[in-house]
JSON list of C-alpha atoms in Angstrom, two decimals:
[
{"chain": "Q", "resi": 1, "resn": "MET", "atom": "CA", "xyz": [5.93, 12.11, -14.27]},
{"chain": "Q", "resi": 2, "resn": "ARG", "atom": "CA", "xyz": [3.69, 9.21, -15.25]},
{"chain": "Q", "resi": 3, "resn": "THR", "atom": "CA", "xyz": [1.62, 11.57, -17.38]},
{"chain": "Q", "resi": 4, "resn": "LEU", "atom": "CA", "xyz": [4.31, 13.67, -19.04]},
{"chain": "Q", "resi": 5, "resn": "THR", "atom": "CA", "xyz": [7.04, 11.08, -19.64]},
{"chain": "Q", "resi": 6, "resn": "ASN", "atom": "CA", "xyz": [7.42, 7.58, -21.05]},
{"chain": "Q", "resi": 7, "resn": "ARG", "atom": "CA", "xyz": [10.82, 6.77, -19.57]},
{"chain": "Q", "resi": 8, "resn": "ALA", "atom": "CA", "xyz": [12.71, 8.00, -16.52]},
{"chain": "Q", "resi": 9, "resn": "ILE", "atom": "CA", "xyz": [16.01, 7.65, -14.65]},
{"chain": "Q", "resi": 10, "resn": "LEU", "atom": "CA", "xyz": [16.35, 7.31, -10.86]},
{"chain": "Q", "resi": 11, "resn": "LEU", "atom": "CA", "xyz": [19.49, 8.88, -9.39]},
{"chain": "Q", "resi": 12, "resn": "ASP", "atom": "CA", "xyz": [20.59, 8.58, -5.76]},
{"chain": "Q", "resi": 13, "resn": "ARG", "atom": "CA", "xyz": [23.46, 10.86, -4.74]},
{"chain": "Q", "resi": 14, "resn": "GLY", "atom": "CA", "xyz": [24.71, 10.86, -8.31]},
{"chain": "Q", "resi": 15, "resn": "THR", "atom": "CA", "xyz": [24.45, 7.10, -8.80]},
{"chain": "Q", "resi": 16, "resn": "GLN", "atom": "CA", "xyz": [22.04, 5.73, -11.37]},
{"chain": "Q", "resi": 17, "resn": "LEU", "atom": "CA", "xyz": [19.81, 3.17, -9.67]},
{"chain": "Q", "resi": 18, "resn": "SER", "atom": "CA", "xyz": [17.18, 2.51, -12.28]},
{"chain": "Q", "resi": 19, "resn": "THR", "atom": "CA", "xyz": [16.13, 3.38, -15.80]},
{"chain": "Q", "resi": 20, "resn": "GLY", "atom": "CA", "xyz": [13.08, 2.31, -17.74]},
{"chain": "Q", "resi": 21, "resn": "LEU", "atom": "CA", "xyz": [9.37, 2.97, -17.98]},
{"chain": "Q", "resi": 22, "resn": "SER", "atom": "CA", "xyz": [8.28, 5.89, -15.82]},
{"chain": "Q", "resi": 23, "resn": "SER", "atom": "CA", "xyz": [5.81, 3.75, -13.85]},
{"chain": "Q", "resi": 24, "resn": "GLU", "atom": "CA", "xyz": [8.54, 1.20, -13.03]},
{"chain": "Q", "resi": 25, "resn": "VAL", "atom": "CA", "xyz": [11.07, 3.87, -12.03]},
{"chain": "Q", "resi": 26, "resn": "LEU", "atom": "CA", "xyz": [8.50, 5.58, -9.79]},
{"chain": "Q", "resi": 27, "resn": "LEU", "atom": "CA", "xyz": [7.84, 2.26, -8.06]},
{"chain": "Q", "resi": 28, "resn": "GLU", "atom": "CA", "xyz": [11.60, 1.84, -7.53]},
{"chain": "Q", "resi": 29, "resn": "TYR", "atom": "CA", "xyz": [11.69, 5.38, -6.11]},
{"chain": "Q", "resi": 30, "resn": "ARG", "atom": "CA", "xyz": [8.98, 4.45, -3.59]},
{"chain": "Q", "resi": 31, "resn": "ARG", "atom": "CA", "xyz": [11.01, 1.35, -2.70]},
{"chain": "Q", "resi": 32, "resn": "LEU", "atom": "CA", "xyz": [14.05, 3.57, -2.13]},
{"chain": "Q", "resi": 33, "resn": "LEU", "atom": "CA", "xyz": [12.10, 5.88, 0.17]},
{"chain": "Q", "resi": 34, "resn": "HIS", "atom": "CA", "xyz": [10.79, 2.85, 2.04]},
{"chain": "Q", "resi": 35, "resn": "ARG", "atom": "CA", "xyz": [14.32, 1.46, 2.53]},
{"chain": "Q", "resi": 36, "resn": "GLU", "atom": "CA", "xyz": [15.63, 4.82, 3.73]},
{"chain": "Q", "resi": 37, "resn": "GLU", "atom": "CA", "xyz": [12.73, 5.16, 6.16]},
{"chain": "Q", "resi": 38, "resn": "SER", "atom": "CA", "xyz": [13.19, 1.61, 7.48]},
{"chain": "Q", "resi": 39, "resn": "LYS", "atom": "CA", "xyz": [16.93, 2.21, 7.91]},
{"chain": "Q", "resi": 40, "resn": "TYR", "atom": "CA", "xyz": [16.27, 5.41, 9.85]},
{"chain": "Q", "resi": 41, "resn": "PHE", "atom": "CA", "xyz": [13.79, 3.80, 12.26]},
{"chain": "Q", "resi": 42, "resn": "SER", "atom": "CA", "xyz": [16.05, 0.75, 12.70]},
{"chain": "Q", "resi": 43, "resn": "GLN", "atom": "CA", "xyz": [18.99, 2.97, 13.63]},
{"chain": "Q", "resi": 44, "resn": "LEU", "atom": "CA", "xyz": [16.78, 5.02, 15.93]},
{"chain": "Q", "resi": 45, "resn": "ALA", "atom": "CA", "xyz": [15.63, 1.85, 17.72]},
{"chain": "Q", "resi": 46, "resn": "LYS", "atom": "CA", "xyz": [19.25, 0.75, 18.20]},
{"chain": "Q", "resi": 47, "resn": "GLU", "atom": "CA", "xyz": [20.20, 4.12, 19.66]},
{"chain": "Q", "resi": 48, "resn": "VAL", "atom": "CA", "xyz": [17.27, 4.04, 22.07]},
{"chain": "Q", "resi": 49, "resn": "ALA", "atom": "CA", "xyz": [18.15, 0.49, 23.14]},
{"chain": "Q", "resi": 50, "resn": "ALA", "atom": "CA", "xyz": [21.82, 1.40, 23.61]},
{"chain": "Q", "resi": 51, "resn": "HIS", "atom": "CA", "xyz": [20.88, 4.41, 25.71]},
{"chain": "Q", "resi": 52, "resn": "ALA", "atom": "CA", "xyz": [18.57, 2.27, 27.85]},
{"chain": "Q", "resi": 53, "resn": "ASP", "atom": "CA", "xyz": [21.33, -0.30, 28.42]},
{"chain": "Q", "resi": 54, "resn": "ALA", "atom": "CA", "xyz": [23.82, 2.40, 29.38]},
{"chain": "Q", "resi": 55, "resn": "THR", "atom": "CA", "xyz": [21.52, 3.97, 31.95]},
{"chain": "Q", "resi": 56, "resn": "ARG", "atom": "CA", "xyz": [20.10, 0.77, 33.45]},
{"chain": "Q", "resi": 57, "resn": "ASP", "atom": "CA", "xyz": [21.60, 0.33, 36.91]},
{"chain": "Q", "resi": 58, "resn": "ILE", "atom": "CA", "xyz": [25.08, 1.76, 36.28]},
{"chain": "Q", "resi": 59, "resn": "ASN", "atom": "CA", "xyz": [26.30, 0.27, 39.58]},
{"chain": "Q", "resi": 60, "resn": "GLN", "atom": "CA", "xyz": [25.65, -3.30, 38.52]},
{"chain": "Q", "resi": 61, "resn": "THR", "atom": "CA", "xyz": [28.80, -5.26, 37.78]},
{"chain": "Q", "resi": 62, "resn": "PRO", "atom": "CA", "xyz": [28.69, -6.40, 34.18]},
{"chain": "Q", "resi": 63, "resn": "THR", "atom": "CA", "xyz": [29.12, -10.06, 33.41]},
{"chain": "Q", "resi": 64, "resn": "ALA", "atom": "CA", "xyz": [31.57, -11.22, 30.79]},
{"chain": "Q", "resi": 65, "resn": "PRO", "atom": "CA", "xyz": [29.91, -11.63, 27.44]},
{"chain": "Q", "resi": 66, "resn": "ALA", "atom": "CA", "xyz": [29.82, -15.07, 25.90]},
{"chain": "Q", "resi": 67, "resn": "LYS", "atom": "CA", "xyz": [32.58, -15.67, 23.41]},
{"chain": "Q", "resi": 68, "resn": "ILE", "atom": "CA", "xyz": [31.42, -16.45, 19.90]},
{"chain": "Q", "resi": 69, "resn": "GLU", "atom": "CA", "xyz": [33.79, -18.18, 17.52]},
{"chain": "Q", "resi": 70, "resn": "ILE", "atom": "CA", "xyz": [33.28, -18.21, 13.80]},
{"chain": "Q", "resi": 71, "resn": "SER", "atom": "CA", "xyz": [35.10, -20.83, 11.81]},
{"chain": "Q", "resi": 72, "resn": "ALA", "atom": "CA", "xyz": [36.55, -19.58, 8.59]},
{"chain": "Q", "resi": 73, "resn": "ASN", "atom": "CA", "xyz": [36.19, -23.07, 7.16]},
{"chain": "Q", "resi": 74, "resn": "ALA", "atom": "CA", "xyz": [32.53, -23.45, 8.03]},
{"chain": "Q", "resi": 75, "resn": "GLU", "atom": "CA", "xyz": [30.46, -24.23, 4.99]},
{"chain": "Q", "resi": 76, "resn": "THR", "atom": "CA", "xyz": [27.62, -21.87, 4.25]},
{"chain": "Q", "resi": 77, "resn": "PRO", "atom": "CA", "xyz": [24.54, -23.68, 3.00]},
{"chain": "Q", "resi": 78, "resn": "ALA", "atom": "CA", "xyz": [23.76, -22.85, -0.57]},
{"chain": "Q", "resi": 79, "resn": "VAL", "atom": "CA", "xyz": [20.72, -20.65, -1.09]},
{"chain": "Q", "resi": 80, "resn": "GLU", "atom": "CA", "xyz": [18.83, -21.20, -4.28]},
{"chain": "Q", "resi": 81, "resn": "GLU", "atom": "CA", "xyz": [18.41, -17.93, -6.10]},
{"chain": "Q", "resi": 82, "resn": "THR", "atom": "CA", "xyz": [15.14, -17.43, -7.88]},
{"chain": "Q", "resi": 83, "resn": "SER", "atom": "CA", "xyz": [14.12, -14.65, -10.19]},
{"chain": "Q", "resi": 84, "resn": "PRO", "atom": "CA", "xyz": [11.49, -12.37, -8.67]},
{"chain": "Q", "resi": 85, "resn": "SER", "atom": "CA", "xyz": [8.03, -12.79, -10.13]},
{"chain": "Q", "resi": 86, "resn": "ARG", "atom": "CA", "xyz": [6.20, -9.90, -11.77]},
{"chain": "Q", "resi": 87, "resn": "THR", "atom": "CA", "xyz": [4.09, -9.58, -8.61]},
{"chain": "Q", "resi": 88, "resn": "ASP", "atom": "CA", "xyz": [7.24, -9.24, -6.49]},
{"chain": "Q", "resi": 89, "resn": "LYS", "atom": "CA", "xyz": [8.58, -6.58, -8.85]},
{"chain": "Q", "resi": 90, "resn": "LEU", "atom": "CA", "xyz": [5.38, -4.59, -8.44]},
{"chain": "Q", "resi": 91, "resn": "SER", "atom": "CA", "xyz": [5.31, -4.67, -4.64]},
{"chain": "Q", "resi": 92, "resn": "PHE", "atom": "CA", "xyz": [7.35, -3.76, -1.57]},
{"chain": "Q", "resi": 93, "resn": "GLY", "atom": "CA", "xyz": [6.93, -3.36, 2.18]},
{"chain": "Q", "resi": 94, "resn": "GLU", "atom": "CA", "xyz": [8.03, -4.57, 5.59]},
{"chain": "Q", "resi": 95, "resn": "GLY", "atom": "CA", "xyz": [5.92, -7.72, 5.42]},
{"chain": "Q", "resi": 96, "resn": "GLU", "atom": "CA", "xyz": [3.98, -7.90, 8.70]},
{"chain": "Q", "resi": 97, "resn": "ALA", "atom": "CA", "xyz": [0.87, -8.07, 6.52]},
{"chain": "Q", "resi": 98, "resn": "GLU", "atom": "CA", "xyz": [0.31, -8.32, 2.79]},
{"chain": "Q", "resi": 99, "resn": "VAL", "atom": "CA", "xyz": [-2.24, -7.77, 0.06]},
{"chain": "Q", "resi": 100, "resn": "GLU", "atom": "CA", "xyz": [-2.90, -11.16, -1.50]},
{"chain": "Q", "resi": 101, "resn": "ASN", "atom": "CA", "xyz": [-5.17, -9.98, -4.30]},
{"chain": "Q", "resi": 102, "resn": "VAL", "atom": "CA", "xyz": [-7.90, -7.52, -5.24]},
{"chain": "Q", "resi": 103, "resn": "GLU", "atom": "CA", "xyz": [-11.28, -8.48, -6.70]},
{"chain": "Q", "resi": 104, "resn": "LEU", "atom": "CA", "xyz": [-14.02, -6.36, -8.27]},
{"chain": "Q", "resi": 105, "resn": "PHE", "atom": "CA", "xyz": [-17.75, -7.05, -7.94]},
{"chain": "Q", "resi": 106, "resn": "THR", "atom": "CA", "xyz": [-21.00, -5.61, -9.26]},
{"chain": "Q", "resi": 107, "resn": "ALA", "atom": "CA", "xyz": [-23.88, -4.56, -7.00]},
{"chain": "Q", "resi": 108, "resn": "SER", "atom": "CA", "xyz": [-25.34, -8.07, -7.38]},
{"chain": "Q", "resi": 109, "resn": "GLY", "atom": "CA", "xyz": [-22.13, -9.70, -6.18]},
{"chain": "Q", "resi": 110, "resn": "GLU", "atom": "CA", "xyz": [-20.85, -10.92, -9.55]},
{"chain": "Q", "resi": 111, "resn": "ARG", "atom": "CA", "xyz": [-17.18, -10.60, -10.41]},
{"chain": "Q", "resi": 112, "resn": "SER", "atom": "CA", "xyz": [-16.58, -8.10, -13.18]},
{"chain": "Q", "resi": 113, "resn": "ASN", "atom": "CA", "xyz": [-13.93, -5.84, -14.67]},
{"chain": "Q", "resi": 114, "resn": "ALA", "atom": "CA", "xyz": [-16.27, -3.82, -16.92]},
{"chain": "Q", "resi": 115, "resn": "PHE", "atom": "CA", "xyz": [-18.61, -1.12, -15.64]},
{"chain": "Q", "resi": 116, "resn": "ASN", "atom": "CA", "xyz": [-20.74, 1.81, -16.79]},
{"chain": "Q", "resi": 117, "resn": "PRO", "atom": "CA", "xyz": [-21.25, 5.19, -15.12]},
{"chain": "Q", "resi": 118, "resn": "GLY", "atom": "CA", "xyz": [-23.85, 4.85, -12.39]},
{"chain": "Q", "resi": 119, "resn": "ASP", "atom": "CA", "xyz": [-22.91, 1.25, -11.54]},
{"chain": "Q", "resi": 120, "resn": "LYS", "atom": "CA", "xyz": [-22.00, 0.30, -8.01]},
{"chain": "Q", "resi": 121, "resn": "ILE", "atom": "CA", "xyz": [-18.43, -1.03, -7.84]},
{"chain": "Q", "resi": 122, "resn": "ARG", "atom": "CA", "xyz": [-17.26, -3.06, -4.88]},
{"chain": "Q", "resi": 123, "resn": "VAL", "atom": "CA", "xyz": [-13.49, -3.44, -4.46]},
{"chain": "Q", "resi": 124, "resn": "ARG", "atom": "CA", "xyz": [-12.45, -6.34, -2.25]},
{"chain": "Q", "resi": 125, "resn": "VAL", "atom": "CA", "xyz": [-8.90, -6.28, -0.86]},
{"chain": "Q", "resi": 126, "resn": "ASN", "atom": "CA", "xyz": [-7.89, -9.73, 0.40]},
{"chain": "Q", "resi": 127, "resn": "CYS", "atom": "CA", "xyz": [-5.16, -9.62, 3.03]},
{"chain": "Q", "resi": 128, "resn": "LYS", "atom": "CA", "xyz": [-2.96, -11.96, 5.04]},
{"chain": "Q", "resi": 129, "resn": "VAL", "atom": "CA", "xyz": [-1.34, -11.23, 8.42]},
{"chain": "Q", "resi": 130, "resn": "ASN", "atom": "CA", "xyz": [2.18, -12.55, 8.95]},
{"chain": "Q", "resi": 131, "resn": "LYS", "atom": "CA", "xyz": [2.79, -11.12, 12.43]},
{"chain": "Q", "resi": 132, "resn": "ASP", "atom": "CA", "xyz": [0.58, -10.05, 15.33]},
{"chain": "Q", "resi": 133, "resn": "ILE", "atom": "CA", "xyz": [-0.27, -6.43, 14.65]},
{"chain": "Q", "resi": 134, "resn": "ASN", "atom": "CA", "xyz": [-2.79, -3.65, 15.21]},
{"chain": "Q", "resi": 135, "resn": "HIS", "atom": "CA", "xyz": [-3.39, -0.08, 14.08]},
{"chain": "Q", "resi": 136, "resn": "ILE", "atom": "CA", "xyz": [-3.42, -0.92, 10.39]},
{"chain": "Q", "resi": 137, "resn": "ASN", "atom": "CA", "xyz": [-4.99, 0.78, 7.40]},
{"chain": "Q", "resi": 138, "resn": "VAL", "atom": "CA", "xyz": [-6.08, -0.89, 4.17]},
{"chain": "Q", "resi": 139, "resn": "GLY", "atom": "CA", "xyz": [-6.26, 1.50, 1.25]},
{"chain": "Q", "resi": 140, "resn": "ILE", "atom": "CA", "xyz": [-6.48, 1.74, -2.51]},
{"chain": "Q", "resi": 141, "resn": "ARG", "atom": "CA", "xyz": [-5.46, 4.20, -5.19]},
{"chain": "Q", "resi": 142, "resn": "ILE", "atom": "CA", "xyz": [-7.15, 4.46, -8.60]},
{"chain": "Q", "resi": 143, "resn": "ARG", "atom": "CA", "xyz": [-5.21, 5.64, -11.66]},
{"chain": "Q", "resi": 144, "resn": "ASN", "atom": "CA", "xyz": [-6.23, 5.89, -15.29]},
{"chain": "Q", "resi": 145, "resn": "LYS", "atom": "CA", "xyz": [-4.09, 4.44, -18.07]},
{"chain": "Q", "resi": 146, "resn": "GLU", "atom": "CA", "xyz": [-2.40, 7.81, -18.53]},
{"chain": "Q", "resi": 147, "resn": "GLY", "atom": "CA", "xyz": [-1.08, 7.49, -14.97]},
{"chain": "Q", "resi": 148, "resn": "VAL", "atom": "CA", "xyz": [-3.21, 10.25, -13.46]},
{"chain": "Q", "resi": 149, "resn": "LYS", "atom": "CA", "xyz": [-4.24, 9.63, -9.86]},
{"chain": "Q", "resi": 150, "resn": "ILE", "atom": "CA", "xyz": [-8.03, 9.76, -9.77]},
{"chain": "Q", "resi": 151, "resn": "TYR", "atom": "CA", "xyz": [-8.72, 8.91, -6.14]},
{"chain": "Q", "resi": 152, "resn": "SER", "atom": "CA", "xyz": [-7.21, 7.39, -3.01]},
{"chain": "Q", "resi": 153, "resn": "TRP", "atom": "CA", "xyz": [-8.98, 6.24, 0.12]},
{"chain": "Q", "resi": 154, "resn": "GLY", "atom": "CA", "xyz": [-8.63, 3.73, 2.96]},
{"chain": "Q", "resi": 155, "resn": "THR", "atom": "CA", "xyz": [-10.15, 2.38, 6.14]},
{"chain": "Q", "resi": 156, "resn": "LEU", "atom": "CA", "xyz": [-8.35, 5.09, 8.11]},
{"chain": "Q", "resi": 157, "resn": "ASN", "atom": "CA", "xyz": [-10.21, 7.78, 6.17]},
{"chain": "Q", "resi": 158, "resn": "GLN", "atom": "CA", "xyz": [-13.47, 6.32, 7.43]},
{"chain": "Q", "resi": 159, "resn": "ASP", "atom": "CA", "xyz": [-12.08, 6.02, 10.96]},
{"chain": "Q", "resi": 160, "resn": "MET", "atom": "CA", "xyz": [-11.06, 9.68, 10.91]},
{"chain": "Q", "resi": 161, "resn": "TYR", "atom": "CA", "xyz": [-14.60, 10.66, 9.91]},
{"chain": "Q", "resi": 162, "resn": "VAL", "atom": "CA", "xyz": [-16.02, 8.53, 12.73]},
{"chain": "Q", "resi": 163, "resn": "ARG", "atom": "CA", "xyz": [-13.65, 10.10, 15.26]},
{"chain": "Q", "resi": 164, "resn": "PHE", "atom": "CA", "xyz": [-14.27, 13.66, 14.14]},
{"chain": "Q", "resi": 165, "resn": "HIS", "atom": "CA", "xyz": [-18.05, 13.31, 14.31]},
{"chain": "Q", "resi": 166, "resn": "GLN", "atom": "CA", "xyz": [-17.86, 11.25, 17.54]},
{"chain": "Q", "resi": 167, "resn": "LEU", "atom": "CA", "xyz": [-19.90, 8.42, 16.06]},
{"chain": "Q", "resi": 168, "resn": "LYS", "atom": "CA", "xyz": [-20.29, 5.07, 17.75]},
{"chain": "Q", "resi": 169, "resn": "ASP", "atom": "CA", "xyz": [-19.36, 3.06, 14.66]},
{"chain": "Q", "resi": 170, "resn": "PRO", "atom": "CA", "xyz": [-16.51, 0.53, 15.05]},
{"chain": "Q", "resi": 171, "resn": "GLN", "atom": "CA", "xyz": [-13.09, 1.68, 13.89]},
{"chain": "Q", "resi": 172, "resn": "PHE", "atom": "CA", "xyz": [-10.86, -0.56, 11.81]},
{"chain": "Q", "resi": 173, "resn": "TRP", "atom": "CA", "xyz": [-7.74, 1.08, 13.28]},
{"chain": "Q", "resi": 174, "resn": "GLU", "atom": "CA", "xyz": [-8.59, -0.37, 16.69]},
{"chain": "Q", "resi": 175, "resn": "ARG", "atom": "CA", "xyz": [-8.75, -3.99, 15.51]},
{"chain": "Q", "resi": 176, "resn": "GLU", "atom": "CA", "xyz": [-6.17, -6.57, 16.61]},
{"chain": "Q", "resi": 177, "resn": "PHE", "atom": "CA", "xyz": [-4.84, -9.14, 14.11]},
{"chain": "Q", "resi": 178, "resn": "LYS", "atom": "CA", "xyz": [-3.01, -12.42, 14.75]},
{"chain": "Q", "resi": 179, "resn": "ALA", "atom": "CA", "xyz": [-0.30, -14.02, 12.64]},
{"chain": "Q", "resi": 180, "resn": "GLY", "atom": "CA", "xyz": [-1.79, -16.35, 10.04]},
{"chain": "Q", "resi": 181, "resn": "GLU", "atom": "CA", "xyz": [-5.14, -14.56, 10.00]},
{"chain": "Q", "resi": 182, "resn": "ARG", "atom": "CA", "xyz": [-6.76, -13.79, 6.66]},
{"chain": "Q", "resi": 183, "resn": "PHE", "atom": "CA", "xyz": [-9.37, -11.09, 6.14]},
{"chain": "Q", "resi": 184, "resn": "TYR", "atom": "CA", "xyz": [-10.80, -8.83, 3.47]},
{"chain": "Q", "resi": 185, "resn": "VAL", "atom": "CA", "xyz": [-12.04, -5.26, 3.27]},
{"chain": "Q", "resi": 186, "resn": "ASP", "atom": "CA", "xyz": [-14.83, -4.25, 0.87]},
{"chain": "Q", "resi": 187, "resn": "MET", "atom": "CA", "xyz": [-14.88, -0.68, -0.43]},
{"chain": "Q", "resi": 188, "resn": "GLU", "atom": "CA", "xyz": [-17.91, 0.36, -2.44]},
{"chain": "Q", "resi": 189, "resn": "PHE", "atom": "CA", "xyz": [-18.55, 3.43, -4.57]},
{"chain": "Q", "resi": 190, "resn": "GLU", "atom": "CA", "xyz": [-20.78, 4.64, -7.37]},
{"chain": "Q", "resi": 191, "resn": "CYS", "atom": "CA", "xyz": [-18.92, 4.81, -10.66]},
{"chain": "Q", "resi": 192, "resn": "THR", "atom": "CA", "xyz": [-18.74, 8.39, -11.93]},
{"chain": "Q", "resi": 193, "resn": "LEU", "atom": "CA", "xyz": [-15.68, 7.81, -14.11]},
{"chain": "Q", "resi": 194, "resn": "GLY", "atom": "CA", "xyz": [-15.38, 8.47, -17.83]},
{"chain": "Q", "resi": 195, "resn": "THR", "atom": "CA", "xyz": [-14.48, 5.94, -20.49]},
{"chain": "Q", "resi": 196, "resn": "ASN", "atom": "CA", "xyz": [-10.99, 4.59, -19.81]},
{"chain": "Q", "resi": 197, "resn": "LEU", "atom": "CA", "xyz": [-8.92, 1.73, -18.41]},
{"chain": "Q", "resi": 198, "resn": "TYR", "atom": "CA", "xyz": [-8.18, 2.05, -14.70]},
{"chain": "Q", "resi": 199, "resn": "GLU", "atom": "CA", "xyz": [-5.56, 0.51, -12.43]},
{"chain": "Q", "resi": 200, "resn": "ILE", "atom": "CA", "xyz": [-6.07, -0.21, -8.74]},
{"chain": "Q", "resi": 201, "resn": "GLN", "atom": "CA", "xyz": [-3.06, -0.02, -6.43]},
{"chain": "Q", "resi": 202, "resn": "ALA", "atom": "CA", "xyz": [-3.57, -1.52, -2.98]},
{"chain": "Q", "resi": 203, "resn": "ALA", "atom": "CA", "xyz": [-1.66, -1.16, 0.27]},
{"chain": "Q", "resi": 204, "resn": "ILE", "atom": "CA", "xyz": [-1.60, -2.11, 3.93]},
{"chain": "Q", "resi": 205, "resn": "SER", "atom": "CA", "xyz": [0.10, 0.32, 6.27]},
{"chain": "Q", "resi": 206, "resn": "TYR", "atom": "CA", "xyz": [0.79, 0.57, 9.98]},
{"chain": "Q", "resi": 207, "resn": "GLU", "atom": "CA", "xyz": [-0.51, 3.86, 11.35]},
{"chain": "Q", "resi": 208, "resn": "GLY", "atom": "CA", "xyz": [1.11, 4.89, 14.63]},
{"chain": "Q", "resi": 209, "resn": "THR", "atom": "CA", "xyz": [-1.54, 7.58, 15.02]},
{"chain": "Q", "resi": 210, "resn": "PRO", "atom": "CA", "xyz": [-5.05, 7.61, 13.51]},
{"chain": "Q", "resi": 211, "resn": "ASN", "atom": "CA", "xyz": [-4.35, 10.54, 11.19]},
{"chain": "Q", "resi": 212, "resn": "TYR", "atom": "CA", "xyz": [-1.72, 9.49, 8.60]},
{"chain": "Q", "resi": 213, "resn": "PHE", "atom": "CA", "xyz": [1.04, 11.35, 10.51]},
{"chain": "Q", "resi": 214, "resn": "SER", "atom": "CA", "xyz": [3.03, 8.21, 11.43]},
{"chain": "Q", "resi": 215, "resn": "GLN", "atom": "CA", "xyz": [2.89, 5.65, 8.65]},
{"chain": "Q", "resi": 216, "resn": "ARG", "atom": "CA", "xyz": [4.89, 2.55, 7.72]},
{"chain": "Q", "resi": 217, "resn": "ILE", "atom": "CA", "xyz": [4.12, 0.63, 4.53]},
{"chain": "Q", "resi": 218, "resn": "LEU", "atom": "CA", "xyz": [3.66, -3.05, 5.35]},
{"chain": "Q", "resi": 219, "resn": "HIS", "atom": "CA", "xyz": [2.86, -3.99, 1.76]},
{"chain": "Q", "resi": 220, "resn": "TRP", "atom": "CA", "xyz": [2.28, -1.96, -1.38]},
{"chain": "Q", "resi": 221, "resn": "ARG", "atom": "CA", "xyz": [1.08, -3.57, -4.59]},
{"chain": "Q", "resi": 222, "resn": "ASP", "atom": "CA", "xyz": [0.93, -1.91, -8.00]},
{"chain": "Q", "resi": 223, "resn": "GLU", "atom": "CA", "xyz": [-1.42, -3.29, -10.66]},
{"chain": "Q", "resi": 224, "resn": "ALA", "atom": "CA", "xyz": [-3.44, -5.16, -8.05]},
{"chain": "Q", "resi": 225, "resn": "ALA", "atom": "CA", "xyz": [-6.45, -5.07, -10.40]},
{"chain": "Q", "resi": 226, "resn": "PHE", "atom": "CA", "xyz": [-7.74, -3.39, -13.54]},
{"chain": "Q", "resi": 227, "resn": "PHE", "atom": "CA", "xyz": [-11.20, -2.38, -14.72]},
{"chain": "Q", "resi": 228, "resn": "HIS", "atom": "CA", "xyz": [-12.70, -0.64, -17.73]},
{"chain": "Q", "resi": 229, "resn": "VAL", "atom": "CA", "xyz": [-15.45, 1.97, -17.76]},
{"chain": "Q", "resi": 230, "resn": "ASN", "atom": "CA", "xyz": [-17.51, 2.53, -20.89]},
{"chain": "Q", "resi": 231, "resn": "VAL", "atom": "CA", "xyz": [-19.89, 5.48, -21.22]},
{"chain": "Q", "resi": 232, "resn": "LEU", "atom": "CA", "xyz": [-23.19, 4.55, -22.86]},
{"chain": "Q", "resi": 233, "resn": "ARG", "atom": "CA", "xyz": [-23.40, 7.21, -25.56]},
{"chain": "Q", "resi": 234, "resn": "ASP", "atom": "CA", "xyz": [-27.10, 6.83, -26.35]},
{"chain": "Q", "resi": 235, "resn": "GLU", "atom": "CA", "xyz": [-28.26, 6.43, -22.76]},
{"chain": "Q", "resi": 236, "resn": "TYR", "atom": "CA", "xyz": [-26.06, 8.65, -20.58]},
{"chain": "Q", "resi": 237, "resn": "PHE", "atom": "CA", "xyz": [-23.21, 10.52, -22.23]},
{"chain": "Q", "resi": 238, "resn": "PHE", "atom": "CA", "xyz": [-20.61, 12.93, -20.88]},
{"chain": "Q", "resi": 239, "resn": "GLY", "atom": "CA", "xyz": [-17.01, 13.81, -21.72]},
{"chain": "Q", "resi": 240, "resn": "GLY", "atom": "CA", "xyz": [-13.90, 13.97, -19.57]},
{"chain": "Q", "resi": 241, "resn": "ILE", "atom": "CA", "xyz": [-12.52, 11.84, -16.74]},
{"chain": "Q", "resi": 242, "resn": "LEU", "atom": "CA", "xyz": [-15.36, 12.42, -14.27]},
{"chain": "Q", "resi": 243, "resn": "ASP", "atom": "CA", "xyz": [-19.12, 12.89, -14.29]},
{"chain": "Q", "resi": 244, "resn": "LEU", "atom": "CA", "xyz": [-20.00, 16.12, -12.47]},
{"chain": "Q", "resi": 245, "resn": "LYS", "atom": "CA", "xyz": [-23.72, 15.36, -12.94]},
{"chain": "Q", "resi": 246, "resn": "MET", "atom": "CA", "xyz": [-24.53, 18.77, -14.33]},
{"chain": "Q", "resi": 247, "resn": "THR", "atom": "CA", "xyz": [-28.07, 19.93, -15.04]},
{"chain": "Q", "resi": 248, "resn": "ALA", "atom": "CA", "xyz": [-29.32, 22.66, -17.34]},
{"chain": "Q", "resi": 249, "resn": "GLU", "atom": "CA", "xyz": [-32.08, 25.20, -16.81]},
{"chain": "Q", "resi": 250, "resn": "TRP", "atom": "CA", "xyz": [-33.60, 27.67, -19.23]}
]
């Protein structure tokens, strides 16, 4: 949809929820899916709790519940309404942890947003923990300016490789995080991309199992960072979105 359309409409059971740029409507669609998923798990938790209460010692005499009175004349403190920032509009999630920002570095450790094919690119995802949590995954997605998804990867991908090959390397999924803790994850790759402008989307998710089968988005952030790749025509030239590193023989 990002590639083939400029504008889109989001409908939910016949009701128009959003209209605008395709990228913005797709983000709203992901927000909708997130809300529906959260609602489902919240209702499921209530049903499990209710069932547990009903089956816990059925012979116990229940005590009278405390009476709660609500005054119709009670004044509700005014809440100042503020317009969401652009960052808020480009993100969503349950909030136990969040992506604060994303930085790009060269192989020598210098900040940069311009690279050439063959360069090492290090993507640093800076995160903040708002609630004690474990079993998380920090990941990124790279898109070109046409909206085509080029690549996605996260710490869980590396953990899955470690598990499959029974390596002794530490696994990020097994780490424990405390509320208030700040940390970052560096992801490094060799640039094989063609000339274009690229967007990095970043996310933190809770993974109930170490295989992407049970995922909750804690924070998703569109447009977390941008970078440009420029092919050096005289030095190393190729066409397309990706360098396949072909060779010729004759």
